[in-house]
Amino acid sequence: MKIAILGYGNLGKGIEAACAQNPDMELVGVFTRRDPSTVKTLTNVKTYHADTILDMKDNIDVLVICGGSATDLPKQTPEYAKYFNVIDSFDTHAKIPEHFANVDEAAKAGGHIAMISVGWDPGMFSLNRLYANAILPEGKDYTFWGKGVSQGHSDAIRRIEGVQDAKQYTIPVEAALHAVRNGENPDLTTRQKHTRECFVVAKEGADKARIEKEIKEMPNYFADYDTTVHFISQEELNRDHAGIPHGGFVFRTGKTGLNKEHDHVIEYRLKLDSNPEFTASVLVAYARAAYRMNREGMSGCKTVFDVAPAYLSPLSAEEMRAHLL
Amino acid sequence: MKIAILGYGNLGKGIEAACAQNPDMELVGVFTRRDPSTVKTLTNVKTYHADTILDMKDNIDVLVICGGSATDLPKQTPEYAKYFNVIDSFDTHAKIPEHFANVDEAAKAGGHIAMISVGWDPGMFSLNRLYANAILPEGKDYTFWGKGVSQGHSDAIRRIEGVQDAKQYTIPVEAALHAVRNGENPDLTTRQKHTRECFVVAKEGADKARIEKEIKEMPNYFADYDTTVHFISQEELNRDHAGIPHGGFVFRTGKTGLNKEHDHVIEYRLKLDSNPEFTASVLVAYARAAYRMNREGMSGCKTVFDVAPAYLSPLSAEEMRAHLL
């Protein structure tokens, strides 16, 4: 199937790399709002200006939209769903119902599949919440994130006066993980679930004590957490904190038996060296599903909940049953 | 929806308990090959002889077949798929393709959904293998079982002369789990993955040294493993080893990036106090899916790979998107 990318940041580059791992996919082009002659792709895939994308309409089976959730995707996904099968990683959980409604209308009008909110959270984590809730109706859900880089929290630190650069790691509290895994069903406060570790490059002459105080007291972002702040040099930040790792845990603990006498723990864990590349790998698998579902006559907005797992695999149904079941 | 159970052993009892946890399900009867007057159900659900099941045809939405994989299910599932939506937990991995073909024909002829090989392995573990393989095409799969009771291995010990009773636990090797979780991609022998621990009640005057030797040298079952044998009294076995716990781990480790520079670990873990009750809970969720898919006009044999996750949840699509995605 023929894949195109709209938006060439970290996620777009991840899609490019993921397509190279899937022999049934051909990456036909990267579309950008920048001057395409200035955008150099990793695999020499051709770049085009986003405004010319309709010229390629018949040569694209699925368009992977790699914009941001704040302003890009709410506009782009409904717009392009009119013309293409599309997929996005819209991750503003609270606004998913609104995004779904907008995209569904456009996709149905165009007769296309539009797969939204694909990735790992929302995405694989959501799937695990759904499966585990369906299996264990009486139980408790826990989601932990990390250890990983939170872009939003890193950005928040960078906006503080006197900060030159920063990277923030979200870290699940080991004792909390242990208690949940042990079936203790703890009630956990925000502080008991995660800690935050910040690596900060201060500008020359900046008041480090004030910066540290501002970070630790920042409402919503840090005030409710045990936060550690390390001041390091730009060289150290570049050398030791260049990656974008992430991951986390989804647990459901529940009881079965007529007298609720048996306890069960379902745990799903991701440990990711590269958040954007893993997200891209999930998107590419669901791009395969979008293409196949549309070929079977389906249209409209879909989420990971609506996709039978078989659509994701390049294997035939017979191969899957023989080797994976 | 109206559920009936065929076969009232541990799994059948688990289905009965699971139905009680799902308000959208009504258990209408337990069908048995025994004299139904001798079978007392946990919740006073009525019992019927299996031969009378067709009389209830119009009052059963899904029949949950709780027989064994060796001889019951290969006959029962194709037979009953002619008349009912059915679901089974057929778990002889090597014979799934054959079972699928037999059941598919019967279910299509009858216009019903027949969901086979549902549970946790095959079942939830299979799903996790499929998802993880689709996301990380270049990687390695690892499945570990336990700590849990293996019925087959316990039975094998009981067949040894001089053994009165026995229980066998399969235990994953911690060092192997650690290496896999750490992304080391080890090549593991059978012995390096699991150990086997046996609790044996010897008959009075039996030669314990011979029993231990026979266990440890038993081909396929124990010879390839580090096996520990404990001789205990029947009272101790009854007191300390009455449960049927199980569980395990499915890992996929894989690489992304144009130069395979990033490592990822996907881990799915189950820790189950009661193997049959958890299996039953999975079956009941897929019974819901079978009923819904059939109402939408689908028929034929299906596995967990063919079921869009949304069919499993009692929540509406809107609720799922708002609360689980």
XYZ file of C-alpha atoms in Angstrom:
650
model
C 0.000 0.000 0.000
C 1.082 3.560 -0.697
C 1.728 5.778 2.299
C 2.261 9.535 2.416
C 3.372 11.670 5.342
C 2.015 15.116 6.149
C 4.373 16.987 8.486
C 8.007 16.084 8.822
C 9.048 16.362 12.474
C 10.117 13.573 14.813
C 6.906 11.621 14.216
C 7.088 12.010 10.434
C 10.677 10.764 10.455
C 9.538 7.827 12.573
C 6.884 6.970 9.973
C 9.538 7.073 7.277
C 11.729 4.642 9.243
C 8.777 2.373 10.081
C 7.708 2.137 6.429
C 11.188 0.834 5.649
C 10.555 -2.055 8.083
C 7.285 -3.085 6.414
C 7.777 -4.576 2.951
C 4.092 -4.236 2.054
C 4.333 -0.439 2.340
C 5.708 2.110 -0.071
C 6.339 5.645 1.065
C 5.368 7.804 -1.910
C 6.028 11.256 -0.523
C 6.499 13.658 2.354
C 4.237 16.723 2.359
C 5.314 19.783 4.276
C 4.142 23.348 4.853
C 7.763 24.455 4.576
C 9.556 25.022 1.288
C 9.970 21.378 0.194
C 13.380 22.068 -1.329
C 14.671 22.814 2.194
C 13.426 19.540 3.678
C 15.842 16.638 3.331
C 14.361 13.223 4.091
C 16.267 10.362 5.695
C 15.674 7.941 2.816
C 15.554 10.449 -0.044
C 11.805 10.152 -0.329
C 10.520 13.053 -2.404
C 9.151 16.118 -0.614
C 6.207 18.196 -1.819
C 4.438 21.257 -0.603
C 1.339 20.416 1.432
C -0.769 22.577 -0.887
C -0.118 20.209 -3.796
C -1.314 17.059 -2.058
C -4.595 16.751 -3.967
C -2.607 16.332 -7.173
C -1.382 13.021 -5.743
C -4.837 11.907 -4.612
C -4.941 8.730 -6.663
C -1.452 7.687 -5.670
C -1.942 7.674 -1.880
C -3.707 4.842 -0.044
C -3.231 6.243 3.459
C -2.095 9.697 4.542
C -0.358 9.728 7.921
C -0.935 13.133 9.497
C 1.965 13.987 11.779
C 0.869 17.354 13.145
C 0.419 18.462 16.734
C -2.754 17.864 18.727
C -3.141 21.452 19.902
C -3.772 23.228 16.620
C -2.786 21.070 13.610
C -4.831 17.891 13.904
C -8.212 19.437 14.807
C -8.060 21.171 11.407
C -6.019 18.763 9.295
C -7.654 15.425 10.062
C -11.245 16.455 9.171
C -9.975 18.343 6.132
C -7.900 15.528 4.646
C -10.377 12.788 5.593
C -12.534 14.147 2.783
C -9.946 13.059 0.229
C -7.857 10.290 1.772
C -7.818 7.456 4.241
C -6.028 9.201 7.080
C -4.539 8.381 10.447
C -3.473 10.641 13.288
C -2.111 10.486 16.841
C -4.472 13.049 18.395
C -3.683 12.801 22.098
C -5.691 15.460 23.916
C -7.787 12.905 25.806
C -10.497 15.347 26.878
C -11.135 16.520 23.320
C -11.307 13.120 21.638
C -15.148 13.025 21.493
C -15.233 16.399 19.697
C -12.409 15.417 17.327
C -14.149 12.114 16.607
C -17.404 13.830 15.650
C -15.698 16.299 13.292
C -13.592 13.646 11.628
C -16.406 11.099 11.362
C -18.579 13.424 9.355
C -15.805 14.275 6.912
C -14.641 10.678 6.513
C -18.141 9.376 5.892
C -18.809 12.106 3.348
C -15.599 11.178 1.559
C -16.084 7.421 1.900
C -12.780 7.059 3.711
C -11.453 5.585 6.920
C -10.040 8.104 9.383
C -8.219 6.457 12.266
C -7.678 8.846 15.163
C -5.770 8.860 18.458
C -3.405 6.065 17.489
C -0.125 5.554 19.326
C 0.528 4.208 22.797
C -1.481 6.549 25.047
C -4.009 6.975 23.574
C -3.560 3.743 21.650
C -2.022 0.603 23.073
C -2.659 1.732 26.651
C -6.311 2.418 25.810
C -6.669 -1.033 24.267
C -5.264 -2.623 27.373
C -7.654 -0.643 29.558
C -10.580 -1.806 27.419
C -9.607 -5.487 27.275
C -8.844 -5.646 30.988
C -12.052 -3.858 31.961
C -14.124 -6.196 29.800
C -12.472 -9.253 31.370
C -12.468 -8.046 34.975
C -15.607 -5.920 35.427
C -14.992 -5.608 39.168
C -11.584 -4.070 39.636
C -9.333 -1.063 39.634
C -7.300 0.645 36.898
C -3.858 2.132 37.288
C -1.795 3.893 34.630
C 1.797 4.942 35.287
C 3.982 6.815 32.820
C 7.733 6.696 32.469
C 10.512 6.639 32.980
C 10.371 9.065 30.127
C 10.711 12.557 28.792
C 7.663 14.770 29.074
C 7.808 17.362 26.321
C 5.182 19.566 27.963
C 7.001 19.684 31.292
C 10.362 20.308 29.618
C 8.796 23.198 27.708
C 7.312 24.610 30.924
C 10.758 24.725 32.513
C 12.265 26.373 29.449
C 9.777 29.218 29.762
C 11.164 30.175 33.182
C 13.359 33.253 33.171
C 17.049 32.400 33.297
C 16.597 28.902 31.840
C 18.539 28.173 28.684
C 17.480 24.559 28.149
C 15.846 21.742 30.110
C 14.671 18.171 30.015
C 12.144 16.657 32.420
C 11.713 12.967 33.214
C 8.512 11.513 34.638
C 9.328 8.523 36.842
C 6.862 6.058 38.352
C 7.361 5.452 42.078
C 8.715 1.926 42.582
C 6.802 1.387 45.821
C 3.522 2.236 44.094
C 4.239 -0.121 41.184
C 5.106 -2.835 43.662
C 1.924 -2.377 45.696
C -0.279 -2.456 42.588
C 1.493 -5.479 41.101
C 1.146 -7.182 44.462
C -2.632 -6.816 44.324
C -2.833 -4.430 47.278
C -5.253 -2.084 45.427
C -3.762 1.045 46.986
C -5.410 4.460 46.730
C -2.588 6.584 45.384
C -2.227 10.347 45.391
C -0.555 12.152 42.510
C 2.589 12.450 44.621
C 2.635 8.739 45.420
C 2.452 7.695 41.772
C 5.172 9.693 40.015
C 8.236 11.785 40.732
C 9.687 14.399 38.393
C 13.385 14.833 37.692
C 14.579 17.949 35.892
C 17.896 18.612 34.181
C 18.278 22.340 33.720
C 20.842 24.492 31.950
C 20.816 27.950 33.570
C 21.844 31.027 31.644
C 25.051 32.638 32.803
C 24.508 34.590 36.008
C 20.958 33.331 36.506
C 19.673 32.803 40.047
C 19.570 29.018 40.321
C 17.820 28.996 43.688
C 14.976 31.061 42.241
C 14.717 28.835 39.156
C 14.570 25.717 41.309
C 11.877 27.280 43.513
C 9.830 28.344 40.489
C 9.983 24.851 39.034
C 9.033 23.086 42.249
C 6.129 25.416 42.959
C 4.691 25.528 39.443
C 0.996 24.606 39.757
C -0.302 21.519 37.880
C 3.102 20.778 36.390
C 5.271 20.262 39.488
C 3.663 21.465 42.746
C 1.870 18.156 43.391
C 5.001 16.053 42.825
C 8.281 15.353 44.532
C 10.543 17.152 42.090
C 14.312 17.002 41.849
C 16.233 19.697 39.977
C 19.791 19.198 38.688
C 21.698 22.076 37.136
C 24.029 20.860 34.410
C 25.905 22.343 31.467
C 24.531 22.489 27.925
C 27.226 19.994 26.928
C 26.053 17.542 29.570
C 22.421 17.991 28.534
C 23.288 17.394 24.891
C 25.468 14.395 25.708
C 23.371 12.609 28.343
C 19.793 13.680 27.651
C 19.449 13.833 23.882
C 17.080 10.867 23.628
C 13.288 10.813 23.795
C 12.643 7.643 25.791
C 9.261 6.931 27.337
C 6.919 4.169 28.356
C 4.751 3.195 31.258
C 2.436 0.658 32.794
C -1.270 -0.124 32.555
C -2.606 -2.315 35.340
C -6.001 -3.684 36.106
C -6.476 -5.595 39.309
C -9.753 -7.395 39.807
C -11.617 -10.101 41.601
C -13.504 -13.157 40.401
C -15.481 -15.894 42.108
C -18.944 -15.820 43.605
C -17.491 -14.466 46.832
C -14.763 -12.399 45.109
C -12.274 -14.840 46.559
C -9.719 -14.731 43.734
C -7.447 -11.836 42.786
C -5.974 -11.199 39.371
C -3.442 -8.714 38.066
C -3.182 -7.740 34.408
C -0.107 -5.662 33.565
C 0.947 -4.119 30.275
C 4.295 -2.413 30.120
C 6.153 -0.431 27.480
C 9.839 0.486 27.707
C 10.663 2.672 24.735
C 13.993 4.093 23.646
C 12.276 6.435 21.219
C 8.778 7.691 21.902
C 8.203 9.101 18.373
C 9.567 6.010 16.600
C 7.414 3.649 18.638
C 4.350 5.844 18.135
C 5.115 5.861 14.417
C 5.364 2.062 14.401
C 1.885 1.812 15.907
C 0.549 4.318 13.367
C 1.973 2.364 10.453
C 0.342 -0.880 11.642
C -2.999 0.933 11.907
C -2.442 2.529 8.493
C -2.425 -1.038 7.147
C -5.726 -1.653 8.933
C -7.256 1.593 7.619
C -6.405 0.652 4.060
C -7.818 -2.854 4.391
C -10.994 -1.775 6.167
C -11.656 0.837 3.518
C -11.120 -1.737 0.760
C -13.795 -3.842 2.458
C -16.199 -0.924 2.125
C -15.981 0.586 5.595
C -15.769 4.325 6.156
C -15.958 6.873 8.946
C -13.876 7.713 11.961
C -12.379 4.755 13.826
C -10.258 4.332 16.911
C -8.138 1.394 18.032
C -11.299 0.030 19.699
C -12.938 -0.479 16.303
C -10.139 -2.397 14.620
C -10.100 -6.195 14.691
C -6.469 -7.110 15.463
C -6.121 -9.256 12.335
C -6.215 -6.116 10.166
C -2.896 -4.997 11.677
C -0.765 -7.927 10.674
C 0.858 -8.535 7.301
C 0.300 -12.270 7.863
C -2.643 -14.139 6.359
C -5.426 -15.328 8.661
C -4.134 -18.895 8.303
C -0.575 -17.881 9.206
C -1.775 -15.929 12.233
C -3.833 -18.826 13.537
C -0.984 -21.261 12.981
C 1.825 -19.153 14.438
C 0.483 -16.500 16.796
C -2.669 -17.989 18.328
C -28.077 -11.693 26.462
C -28.920 -15.251 27.421
C -26.003 -17.547 28.170
C -26.003 -21.322 28.615
C -23.178 -23.539 29.799
C -22.383 -26.967 28.413
C -20.225 -28.958 30.824
C -20.026 -28.139 34.502
C -16.450 -28.542 35.712
C -14.100 -25.807 36.955
C -14.495 -23.772 33.777
C -18.290 -24.092 33.766
C -18.409 -22.917 37.368
C -16.168 -20.003 36.412
C -18.626 -19.030 33.647
C -21.458 -19.128 36.167
C -19.545 -16.800 38.516
C -18.505 -14.483 35.657
C -22.101 -14.131 34.416
C -23.026 -12.892 37.876
C -20.500 -10.049 37.445
C -21.984 -8.901 34.134
C -25.433 -7.336 34.487
C -26.155 -7.582 30.750
C -25.953 -11.398 30.916
C -28.483 -13.907 32.106
C -27.458 -17.494 32.719
C -30.427 -19.561 31.543
C -29.154 -23.069 32.191
C -26.353 -25.539 32.738
C -26.316 -28.550 30.412
C -24.510 -31.685 31.491
C -23.955 -35.223 30.282
C -24.432 -36.403 33.852
C -27.829 -36.951 35.468
C -28.853 -33.288 35.923
C -30.549 -34.041 39.231
C -27.116 -34.886 40.681
C -25.509 -31.612 39.588
C -25.920 -28.754 42.051
C -24.990 -25.325 40.686
C -23.411 -22.534 42.732
C -26.205 -20.054 42.075
C -29.121 -22.491 41.745
C -29.211 -22.094 37.989
C -31.283 -24.924 36.560
C -29.512 -27.984 35.190
C -30.603 -29.957 32.139
C -29.371 -33.021 30.358
C -27.182 -32.147 27.386
C -29.434 -34.204 25.119
C -32.323 -31.787 25.670
C -30.455 -28.639 24.648
C -32.179 -28.207 21.292
C -35.487 -27.775 23.113
C -34.044 -24.534 24.494
C -32.717 -23.368 21.137
C -34.698 -20.140 21.002
C -33.854 -19.201 24.558
C -30.043 -19.260 24.249
C -28.046 -16.430 22.637
C -24.620 -17.919 23.257
C -23.660 -21.426 24.360
C -20.381 -21.579 26.249
C -18.851 -25.013 25.677
C -16.729 -25.971 28.670
C -15.388 -29.365 27.572
C -11.799 -30.528 27.263
C -9.645 -29.903 24.212
C -8.517 -33.509 23.794
C -11.808 -35.197 22.955
C -14.818 -32.997 23.837
C -14.360 -29.773 21.894
C -13.316 -31.267 18.522
C -16.757 -32.912 18.468
C -18.905 -30.521 20.449
C -17.987 -27.152 18.946
C -18.727 -28.073 15.299
C -21.867 -29.925 16.371
C -23.398 -27.125 18.433
C -22.257 -24.349 16.062
C -24.992 -25.598 13.746
C -27.653 -24.504 16.238
C -26.154 -21.817 18.462
C -23.634 -19.049 18.690
C -20.912 -20.906 20.572
C -17.619 -20.207 22.242
C -14.878 -22.559 23.396
C -11.403 -22.503 24.932
C -9.789 -25.053 22.597
C -6.125 -24.901 23.552
C -4.267 -27.565 21.592
C -2.220 -25.009 19.647
C -1.063 -27.418 16.946
C -4.616 -28.489 16.079
C -6.210 -25.037 15.925
C -6.161 -24.852 12.086
C -8.021 -28.181 11.833
C -10.499 -27.219 14.552
C -11.068 -23.861 12.855
C -11.899 -25.481 9.527
C -14.395 -27.926 11.055
C -16.108 -25.283 13.131
C -16.172 -22.671 10.373
C -18.131 -24.893 8.039
C -20.721 -25.759 10.688
C -21.097 -22.183 11.913
C -21.512 -20.782 8.413
C -24.087 -23.438 7.557
C -26.013 -22.528 10.696
C -25.554 -18.778 10.322
C -23.908 -18.532 13.723
C -20.732 -17.152 15.233
C -18.393 -19.769 16.706
C -15.577 -18.229 18.696
C -12.759 -20.698 19.338
C -9.574 -20.824 21.397
C -10.580 -18.060 23.776
C -8.894 -17.662 27.157
C -5.438 -16.413 28.009
C -3.156 -18.765 26.056
C -4.509 -19.105 23.467
C -6.377 -15.848 23.904
C -4.962 -12.759 25.562
C -1.385 -13.953 25.078
C -2.077 -14.549 21.377
C -3.509 -11.051 21.025
C -0.432 -9.570 22.618
C 1.822 -11.538 20.291
C -0.143 -10.263 17.304
C -0.254 -6.605 18.351
C 3.414 -6.557 19.307
C 4.518 -8.290 16.103
C 2.514 -5.851 13.984
C 4.065 -2.875 15.786
C 7.642 -4.168 15.932
C 8.194 -6.226 12.780
C 11.885 -6.644 13.575
C 12.142 -8.270 16.954
C 11.970 -11.322 19.123
C 9.088 -13.012 20.983
C 9.289 -14.574 24.409
C 6.489 -16.322 26.288
C 6.940 -17.464 29.882
C 4.316 -19.343 31.898
C 3.790 -19.298 35.637
C 4.171 -19.317 38.425
C 1.262 -21.697 38.099
C -0.150 -25.155 38.272
C 0.225 -27.291 35.171
C -2.597 -29.818 35.135
C -0.875 -31.973 32.517
C 2.346 -32.216 34.494
C 0.506 -32.894 37.754
C -1.396 -35.705 36.008
C 1.839 -37.148 34.636
C 3.281 -37.402 38.148
C 0.098 -39.022 39.454
C 0.457 -41.797 36.893
C 3.802 -42.885 38.415
C 3.602 -46.025 40.520
C 3.554 -45.284 44.237
C 2.211 -41.725 43.822
C -1.019 -40.984 45.631
C -1.407 -37.326 44.660
C 0.687 -34.518 43.206
C 0.740 -30.893 42.129
C 3.291 -29.371 39.772
C 4.200 -25.687 39.483
C 5.804 -24.186 36.397
C 8.040 -21.277 37.385
C 9.727 -18.784 35.060
C 13.431 -18.276 35.738
C 13.956 -14.794 37.209
C 17.305 -14.296 35.472
C 15.705 -15.025 32.091
C 12.827 -12.598 32.723
C 15.335 -9.982 33.780
C 17.497 -10.422 30.693
C 14.509 -10.201 28.350
C 13.018 -7.182 30.125
C 16.427 -5.565 29.977
C 16.467 -5.828 26.194
C 19.368 -8.284 26.068
C 17.572 -10.519 23.517
C 18.996 -13.725 24.987
C 18.744 -17.089 23.249
C 17.215 -19.255 25.945
C 17.109 -23.020 26.205
C 14.109 -24.789 27.690
C 16.056 -25.218 30.932
C 16.933 -21.533 31.098
C 13.318 -20.389 30.781
C 11.387 -22.407 33.364
C 11.906 -24.595 36.403
C 9.435 -27.195 37.676
C 8.542 -27.711 41.306
C 6.621 -30.827 42.331
C 4.731 -31.535 45.538
C 4.163 -35.255 45.784
C 2.215 -37.443 48.193
C 3.756 -40.949 48.140
C 1.712 -44.011 48.989
C 2.681 -45.736 52.199
C 5.853 -47.734 51.752
C 6.548 -46.384 48.251
C 10.170 -45.918 47.154
C 10.541 -42.139 47.169
C 13.987 -42.153 45.583
C 12.623 -44.099 42.610
C 9.621 -41.777 42.286
C 11.857 -38.713 42.323
C 14.135 -40.266 39.709
C 11.185 -41.198 37.487
C 9.812 -37.666 37.676
C 13.113 -35.968 36.944
C 13.905 -38.240 33.999
C 10.452 -38.203 32.404
C 10.972 -37.210 28.761
C 9.231 -34.042 27.465
C 7.591 -33.345 30.814
C 10.608 -32.966 33.126
C 13.888 -34.212 31.649
C 14.713 -30.878 29.991
C 14.059 -28.833 33.136
C 15.615 -28.268 36.527
C 13.029 -30.056 38.612
C 12.608 -30.009 42.381
C 10.580 -32.709 44.127
C 9.126 -32.278 47.619
C 7.421 -35.177 49.374
C 4.618 -33.959 51.606
C 1.550 -35.415 53.287
C -1.913 -35.439 51.731
C -2.991 -33.001 54.453
C -0.237 -30.574 53.486
C -1.098 -30.895 49.795
C -4.774 -30.239 50.504
C -3.994 -27.330 52.807
C -1.227 -25.550 50.875
C -1.763 -26.506 47.250
C -5.519 -26.543 46.705
C -5.570 -23.513 44.420
C -5.233 -23.354 40.644
C -3.144 -20.216 40.167
C -1.404 -19.461 36.886
C -0.219 -16.661 34.679
C 2.798 -15.700 32.684
C 4.508 -13.147 30.499
C 4.488 -12.270 26.810
C 7.365 -10.112 25.662
C 8.343 -8.687 22.348
C 11.612 -6.849 22.068
C 12.303 -4.998 18.868
C 14.246 -2.294 17.154
C 13.225 0.831 15.284
C 15.063 3.567 13.455
C 16.741 3.537 10.077
C 19.852 2.066 11.653
C 17.952 -0.012 14.239
C 19.336 2.327 16.845
C 16.398 2.225 19.270
C 15.271 -0.688 21.409
C 11.770 -1.270 22.702
C 10.292 -3.782 25.115
C 6.591 -4.666 25.171
C 5.561 -6.790 28.148
C 2.180 -8.282 29.001
C 1.826 -10.067 32.294
C -0.951 -12.024 33.980
C -0.914 -13.037 37.633
C -3.981 -15.166 38.272
C -5.265 -16.641 41.511
C -7.646 -18.880 39.607
C -6.831 -20.065 36.114
C -10.361 -21.377 35.346
C -12.125 -18.284 36.684
C -9.930 -15.920 34.698
C -10.327 -18.032 31.555
C -14.078 -17.970 32.135
C -14.024 -14.189 32.476
C -12.343 -13.894 29.079
C -14.874 -16.308 27.564
C -17.809 -14.313 28.894
C -16.466 -11.066 27.397
C -16.069 -12.816 24.030
C -19.546 -14.331 24.373
C -20.808 -10.748 24.407
C -18.857 -10.095 21.218
C -20.158 -13.277 19.557
C -23.738 -12.283 20.250
C -23.261 -8.750 18.933
C -21.348 -9.792 15.830
C -24.022 -12.347 14.973
C -26.739 -9.717 15.426
C -24.869 -7.591 12.900
C -25.145 -10.434 10.412
C -21.725 -12.031 10.773
C -21.264 -15.782 10.907
C -18.523 -18.398 10.796
C -15.618 -19.354 13.002
C -13.780 -16.477 14.669
C -10.782 -16.168 16.945
C -9.704 -13.294 19.185
C -7.864 -11.917 16.159
C -11.160 -11.283 14.364
C -12.933 -9.389 17.118
C -12.776 -5.600 17.256
C -12.164 -4.782 20.941
C -15.268 -2.568 21.180
C -17.493 -5.666 20.905
C -16.176 -6.893 24.265
C -17.229 -3.966 26.408
C -20.655 -3.326 27.875
C -19.980 0.412 27.435
C -21.290 2.374 24.459
C -18.832 3.570 21.825
C -19.167 7.111 23.191
C -18.466 5.999 26.762
C -15.440 4.001 25.678
C -13.959 6.921 23.748
C -14.603 9.305 26.634
C -13.344 7.096 29.468
C -10.976 4.422 28.174
C -9.254 5.944 25.134
